[in-house]
PDB file of C-alpha atoms in Angstrom:
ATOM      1  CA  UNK C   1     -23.553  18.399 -32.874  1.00 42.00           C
ATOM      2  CA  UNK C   2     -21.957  14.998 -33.374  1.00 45.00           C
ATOM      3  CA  UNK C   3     -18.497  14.746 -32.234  1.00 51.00           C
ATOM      4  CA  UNK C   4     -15.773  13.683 -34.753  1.00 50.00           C
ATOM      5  CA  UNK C   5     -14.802  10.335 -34.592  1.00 59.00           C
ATOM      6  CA  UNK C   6     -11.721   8.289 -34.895  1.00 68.00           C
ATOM      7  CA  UNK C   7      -7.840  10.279 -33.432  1.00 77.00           C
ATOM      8  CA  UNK C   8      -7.896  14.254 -33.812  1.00 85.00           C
ATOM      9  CA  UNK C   9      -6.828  15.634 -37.358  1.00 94.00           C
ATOM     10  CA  UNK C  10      -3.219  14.687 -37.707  1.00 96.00           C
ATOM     11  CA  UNK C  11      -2.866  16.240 -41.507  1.00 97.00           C
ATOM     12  CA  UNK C  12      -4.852  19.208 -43.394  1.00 97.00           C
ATOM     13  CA  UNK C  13      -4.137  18.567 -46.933  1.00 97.00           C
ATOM     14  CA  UNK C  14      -5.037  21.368 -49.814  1.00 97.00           C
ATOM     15  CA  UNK C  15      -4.318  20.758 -53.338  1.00 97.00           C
ATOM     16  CA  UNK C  16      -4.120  23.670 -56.501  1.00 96.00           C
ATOM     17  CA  UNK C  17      -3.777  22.690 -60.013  1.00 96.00           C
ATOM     18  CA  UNK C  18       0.121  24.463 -59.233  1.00 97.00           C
ATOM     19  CA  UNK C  19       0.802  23.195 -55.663  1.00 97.00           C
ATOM     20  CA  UNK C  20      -0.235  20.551 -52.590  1.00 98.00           C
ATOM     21  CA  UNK C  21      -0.015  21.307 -49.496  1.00 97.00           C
ATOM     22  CA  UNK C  22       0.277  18.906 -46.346  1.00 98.00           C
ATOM     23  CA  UNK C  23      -0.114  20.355 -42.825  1.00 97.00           C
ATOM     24  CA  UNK C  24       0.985  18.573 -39.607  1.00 97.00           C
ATOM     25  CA  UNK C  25      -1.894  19.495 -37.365  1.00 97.00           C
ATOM     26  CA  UNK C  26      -0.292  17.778 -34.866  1.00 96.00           C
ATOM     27  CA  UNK C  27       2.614  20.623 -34.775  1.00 95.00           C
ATOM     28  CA  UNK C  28       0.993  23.355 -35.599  1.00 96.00           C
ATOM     29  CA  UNK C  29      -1.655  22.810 -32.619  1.00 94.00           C
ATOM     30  CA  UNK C  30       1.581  23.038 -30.547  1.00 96.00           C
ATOM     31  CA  UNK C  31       1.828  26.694 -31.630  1.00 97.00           C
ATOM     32  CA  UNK C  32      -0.901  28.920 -30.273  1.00 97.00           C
ATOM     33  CA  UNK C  33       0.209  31.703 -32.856  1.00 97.00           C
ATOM     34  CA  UNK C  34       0.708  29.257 -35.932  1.00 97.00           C
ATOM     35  CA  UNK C  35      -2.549  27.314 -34.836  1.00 97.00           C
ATOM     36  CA  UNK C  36      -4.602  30.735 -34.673  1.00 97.00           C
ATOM     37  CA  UNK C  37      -2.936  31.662 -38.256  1.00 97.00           C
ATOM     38  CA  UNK C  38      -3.778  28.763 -39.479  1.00 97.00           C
ATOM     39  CA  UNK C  39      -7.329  28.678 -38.673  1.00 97.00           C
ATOM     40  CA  UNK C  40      -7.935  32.622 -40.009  1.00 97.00           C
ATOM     41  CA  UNK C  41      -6.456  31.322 -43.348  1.00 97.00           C
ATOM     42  CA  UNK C  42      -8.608  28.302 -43.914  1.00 97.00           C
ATOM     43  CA  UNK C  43     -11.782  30.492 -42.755  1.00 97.00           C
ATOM     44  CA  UNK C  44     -11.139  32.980 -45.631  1.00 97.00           C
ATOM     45  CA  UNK C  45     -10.718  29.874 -47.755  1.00 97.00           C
ATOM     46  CA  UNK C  46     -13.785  28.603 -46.604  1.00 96.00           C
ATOM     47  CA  UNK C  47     -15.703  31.241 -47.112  1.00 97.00           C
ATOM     48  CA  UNK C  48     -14.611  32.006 -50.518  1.00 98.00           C
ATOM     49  CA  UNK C  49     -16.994  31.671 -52.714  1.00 97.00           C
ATOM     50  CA  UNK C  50     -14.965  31.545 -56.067  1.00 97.00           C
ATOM     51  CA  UNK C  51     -12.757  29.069 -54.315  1.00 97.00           C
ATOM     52  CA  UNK C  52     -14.317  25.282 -54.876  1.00 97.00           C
ATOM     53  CA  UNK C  53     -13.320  23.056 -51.763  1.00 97.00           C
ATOM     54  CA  UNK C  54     -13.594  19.355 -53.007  1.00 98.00           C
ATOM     55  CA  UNK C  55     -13.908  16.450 -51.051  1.00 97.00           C
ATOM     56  CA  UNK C  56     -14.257  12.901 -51.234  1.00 97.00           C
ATOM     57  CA  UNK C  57     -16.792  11.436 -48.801  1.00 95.00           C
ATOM     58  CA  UNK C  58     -16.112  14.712 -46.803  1.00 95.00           C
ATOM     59  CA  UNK C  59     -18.345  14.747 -44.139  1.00 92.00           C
ATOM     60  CA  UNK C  60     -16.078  13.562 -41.752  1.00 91.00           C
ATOM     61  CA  UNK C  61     -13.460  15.959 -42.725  1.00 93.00           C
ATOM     62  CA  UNK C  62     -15.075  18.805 -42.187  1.00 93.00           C
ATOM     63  CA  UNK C  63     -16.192  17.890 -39.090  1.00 91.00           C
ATOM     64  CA  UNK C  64     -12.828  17.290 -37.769  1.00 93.00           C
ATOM     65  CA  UNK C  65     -11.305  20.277 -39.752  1.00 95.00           C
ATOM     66  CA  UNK C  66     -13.769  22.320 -37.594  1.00 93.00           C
ATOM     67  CA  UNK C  67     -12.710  20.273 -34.504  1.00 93.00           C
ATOM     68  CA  UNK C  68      -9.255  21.173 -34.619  1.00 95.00           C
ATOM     69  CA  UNK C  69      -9.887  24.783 -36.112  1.00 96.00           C
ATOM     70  CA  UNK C  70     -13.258  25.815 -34.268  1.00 94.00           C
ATOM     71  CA  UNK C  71     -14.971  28.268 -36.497  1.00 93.00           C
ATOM     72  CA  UNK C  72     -13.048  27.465 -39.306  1.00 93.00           C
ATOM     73  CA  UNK C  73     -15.852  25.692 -41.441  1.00 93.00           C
ATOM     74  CA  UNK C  74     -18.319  28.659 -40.457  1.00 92.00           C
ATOM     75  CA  UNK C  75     -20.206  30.376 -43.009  1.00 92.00           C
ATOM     76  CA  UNK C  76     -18.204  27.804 -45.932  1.00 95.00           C
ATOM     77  CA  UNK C  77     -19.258  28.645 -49.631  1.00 96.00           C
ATOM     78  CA  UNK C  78     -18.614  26.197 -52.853  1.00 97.00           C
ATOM     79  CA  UNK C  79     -18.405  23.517 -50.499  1.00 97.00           C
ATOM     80  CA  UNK C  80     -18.137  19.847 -53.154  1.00 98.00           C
ATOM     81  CA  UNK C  81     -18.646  16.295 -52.688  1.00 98.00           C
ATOM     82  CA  UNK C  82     -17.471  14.262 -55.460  1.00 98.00           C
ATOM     83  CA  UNK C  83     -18.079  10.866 -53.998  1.00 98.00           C
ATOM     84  CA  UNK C  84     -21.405  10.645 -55.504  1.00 97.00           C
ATOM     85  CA  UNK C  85     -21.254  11.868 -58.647  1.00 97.00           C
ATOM     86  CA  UNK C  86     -18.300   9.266 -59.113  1.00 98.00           C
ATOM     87  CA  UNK C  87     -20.917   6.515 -58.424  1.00 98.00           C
ATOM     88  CA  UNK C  88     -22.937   7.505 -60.847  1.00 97.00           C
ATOM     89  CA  UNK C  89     -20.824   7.698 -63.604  1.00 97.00           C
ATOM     90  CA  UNK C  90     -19.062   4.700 -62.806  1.00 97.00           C
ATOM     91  CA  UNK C  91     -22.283   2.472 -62.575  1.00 97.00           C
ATOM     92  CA  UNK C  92     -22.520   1.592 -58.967  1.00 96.00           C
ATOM     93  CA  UNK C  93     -25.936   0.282 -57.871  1.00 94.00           C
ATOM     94  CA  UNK C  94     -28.281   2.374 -55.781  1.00 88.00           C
ATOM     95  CA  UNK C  95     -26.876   1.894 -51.938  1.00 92.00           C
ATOM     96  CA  UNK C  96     -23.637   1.720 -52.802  1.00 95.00           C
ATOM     97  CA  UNK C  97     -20.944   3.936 -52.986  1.00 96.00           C
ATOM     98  CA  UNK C  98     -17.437   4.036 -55.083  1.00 97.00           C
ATOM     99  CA  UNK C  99     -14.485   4.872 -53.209  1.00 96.00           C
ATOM    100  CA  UNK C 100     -11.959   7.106 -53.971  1.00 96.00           C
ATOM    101  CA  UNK C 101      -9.472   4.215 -55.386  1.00 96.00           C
ATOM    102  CA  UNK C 102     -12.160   3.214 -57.535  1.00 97.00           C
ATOM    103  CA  UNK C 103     -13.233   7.140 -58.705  1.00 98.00           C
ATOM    104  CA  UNK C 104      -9.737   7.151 -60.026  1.00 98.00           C
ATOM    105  CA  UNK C 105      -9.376   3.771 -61.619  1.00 97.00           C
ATOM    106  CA  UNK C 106     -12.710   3.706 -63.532  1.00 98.00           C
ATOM    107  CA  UNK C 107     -12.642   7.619 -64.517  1.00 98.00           C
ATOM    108  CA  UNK C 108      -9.126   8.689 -64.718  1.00 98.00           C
ATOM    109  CA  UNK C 109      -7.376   5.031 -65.147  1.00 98.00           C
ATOM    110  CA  UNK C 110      -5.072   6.273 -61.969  1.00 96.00           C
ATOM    111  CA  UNK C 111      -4.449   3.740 -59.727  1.00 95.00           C
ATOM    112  CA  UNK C 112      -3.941   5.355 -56.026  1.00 92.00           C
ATOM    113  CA  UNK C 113      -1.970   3.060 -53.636  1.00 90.00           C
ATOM    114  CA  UNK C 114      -4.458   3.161 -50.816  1.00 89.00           C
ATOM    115  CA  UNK C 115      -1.645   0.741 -48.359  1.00 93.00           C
ATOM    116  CA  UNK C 116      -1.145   4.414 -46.428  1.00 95.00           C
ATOM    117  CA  UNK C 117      -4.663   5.150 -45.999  1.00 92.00           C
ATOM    118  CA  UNK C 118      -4.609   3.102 -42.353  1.00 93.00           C
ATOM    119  CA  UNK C 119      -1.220   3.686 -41.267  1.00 95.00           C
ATOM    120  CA  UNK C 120      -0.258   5.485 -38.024  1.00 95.00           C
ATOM    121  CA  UNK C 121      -0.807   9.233 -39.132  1.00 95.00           C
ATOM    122  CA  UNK C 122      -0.574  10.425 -35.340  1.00 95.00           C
ATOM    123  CA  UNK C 123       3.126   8.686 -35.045  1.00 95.00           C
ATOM    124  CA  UNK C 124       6.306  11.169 -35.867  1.00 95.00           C
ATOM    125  CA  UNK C 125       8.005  11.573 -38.243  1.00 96.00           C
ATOM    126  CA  UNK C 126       6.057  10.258 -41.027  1.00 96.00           C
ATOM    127  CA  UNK C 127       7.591   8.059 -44.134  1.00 97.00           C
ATOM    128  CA  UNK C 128       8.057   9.446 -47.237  1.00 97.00           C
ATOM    129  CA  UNK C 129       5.231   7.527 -48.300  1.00 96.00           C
ATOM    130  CA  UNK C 130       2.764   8.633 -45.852  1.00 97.00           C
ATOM    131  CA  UNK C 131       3.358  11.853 -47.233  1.00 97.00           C
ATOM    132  CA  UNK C 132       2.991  11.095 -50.961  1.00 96.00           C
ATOM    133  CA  UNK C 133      -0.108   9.341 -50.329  1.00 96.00           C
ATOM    134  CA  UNK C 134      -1.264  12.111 -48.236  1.00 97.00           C
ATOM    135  CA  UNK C 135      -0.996  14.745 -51.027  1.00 97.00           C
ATOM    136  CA  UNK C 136      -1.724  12.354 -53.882  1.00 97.00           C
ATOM    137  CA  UNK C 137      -5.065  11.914 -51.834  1.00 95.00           C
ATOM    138  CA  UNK C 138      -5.375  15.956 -52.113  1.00 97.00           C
ATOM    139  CA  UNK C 139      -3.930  16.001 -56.050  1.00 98.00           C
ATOM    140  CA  UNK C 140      -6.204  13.529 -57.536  1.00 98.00           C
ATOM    141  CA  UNK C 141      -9.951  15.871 -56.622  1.00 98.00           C
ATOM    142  CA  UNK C 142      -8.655  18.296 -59.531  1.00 98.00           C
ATOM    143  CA  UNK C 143      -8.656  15.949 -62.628  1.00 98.00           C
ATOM    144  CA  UNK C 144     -11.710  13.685 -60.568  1.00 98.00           C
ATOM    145  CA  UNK C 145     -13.403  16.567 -60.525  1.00 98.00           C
ATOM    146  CA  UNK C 146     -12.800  17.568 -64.262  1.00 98.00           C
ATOM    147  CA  UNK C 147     -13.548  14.501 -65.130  1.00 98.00           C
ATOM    148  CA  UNK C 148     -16.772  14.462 -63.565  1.00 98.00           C
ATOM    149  CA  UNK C 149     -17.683  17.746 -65.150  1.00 98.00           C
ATOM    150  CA  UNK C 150     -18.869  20.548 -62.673  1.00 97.00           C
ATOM    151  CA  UNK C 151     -22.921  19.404 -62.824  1.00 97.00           C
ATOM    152  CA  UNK C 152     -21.831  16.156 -60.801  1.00 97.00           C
ATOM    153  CA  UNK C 153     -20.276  17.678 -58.022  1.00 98.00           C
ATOM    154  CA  UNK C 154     -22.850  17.246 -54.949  1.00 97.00           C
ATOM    155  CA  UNK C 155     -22.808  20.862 -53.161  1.00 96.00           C
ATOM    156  CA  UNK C 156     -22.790  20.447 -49.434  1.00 95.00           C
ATOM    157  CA  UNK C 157     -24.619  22.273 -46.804  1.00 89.00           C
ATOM    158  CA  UNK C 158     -24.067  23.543 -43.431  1.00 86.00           C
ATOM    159  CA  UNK C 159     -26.484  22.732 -40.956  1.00 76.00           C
ATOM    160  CA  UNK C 160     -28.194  26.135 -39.908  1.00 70.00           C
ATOM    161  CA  UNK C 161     -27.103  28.074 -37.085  1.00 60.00           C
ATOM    162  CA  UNK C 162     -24.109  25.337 -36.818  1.00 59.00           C
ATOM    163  CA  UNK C 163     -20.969  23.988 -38.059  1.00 63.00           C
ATOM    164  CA  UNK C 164     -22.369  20.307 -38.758  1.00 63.00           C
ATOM    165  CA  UNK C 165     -22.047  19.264 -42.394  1.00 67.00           C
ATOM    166  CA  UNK C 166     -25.630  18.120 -43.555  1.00 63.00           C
ATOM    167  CA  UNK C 167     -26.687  15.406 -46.376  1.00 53.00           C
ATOM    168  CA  UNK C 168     -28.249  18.255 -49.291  1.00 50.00           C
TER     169      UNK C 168
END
């Protein structure tokens, strides 16, 4: 099992067509209770099947989603990629892949400021706009996703017998 790279998960972010969430991991691993809550919750989310979990580029995420909440990404159903089905319909030559600015520029005509995306998001408190880019980074999946239509979402697997997201 590959280790996750890069700081521990500082922010779990979950977006519904009605609400987005964003979760300081950083607090909540302070908590034993809260912590333990928190991972039971996202397991039964996980493992929903008539839930669809959508990621862009995700890999990573779930690896450090199960870092920080061991067992949480166990036995995950309706697990979607949407990275390359937005490369696809955007044009991108083989080997290359669009990015999630790009997704919603070319296919939704949404421009996302990315100028968050490298900022501090272990350092307390965070800025109003660390926040609104974290759960406009959540938001954006749902109409992606629609736009994409449901046969170019990428399903993603679970390594057998581990946690370890695999390539399909």
């Amino acid at each position: 099992e590959e280790e996750p790279s890069g700081p521990p998960l500082a922010l779990l972010q979950i977006a519904s067509p009605a609400q987005t969430f964003v979760i300081d991991m950083i607090a909540i691993s302070r908590d034993p209770i809260l912590h333990l809550s928190l991972q039971r919750v996202v397991q039964r989310v996980m493992r929903a099947p008539t839930v669809f979990k959508l990621g862009f580029a995700m890999q990573e995420d779930l690896r450090r989603i199960e870092a920080a909440l061991p067992g949480a990404i166990e036995g995950a159903k309706a697990l979607f990629d949407l990275q390359k089905g937005a490369t696809r319909a955007l044009g991108f030559p083989k080997r290359s892949l669009a990015g999630l600015g790009a997704a919603c520029k070319g296919l939704l005509s949404i421009t996302v400021d990315k100028a968050e995306q490298t900022s501090d998001w272990c350092a307390r408190p965070l800025t109003a706009a660390q926040l609104a880019y974290a759960a406009t980074d959540a938001y954006v999946l749902l109409p992606l996703a629609t736009a994409l239509g449901r046969n170019s979402w990428t399903s993603v697997q679970l390594s057998p017998g581990t946690n370890v997201p695999r390539q399909p």
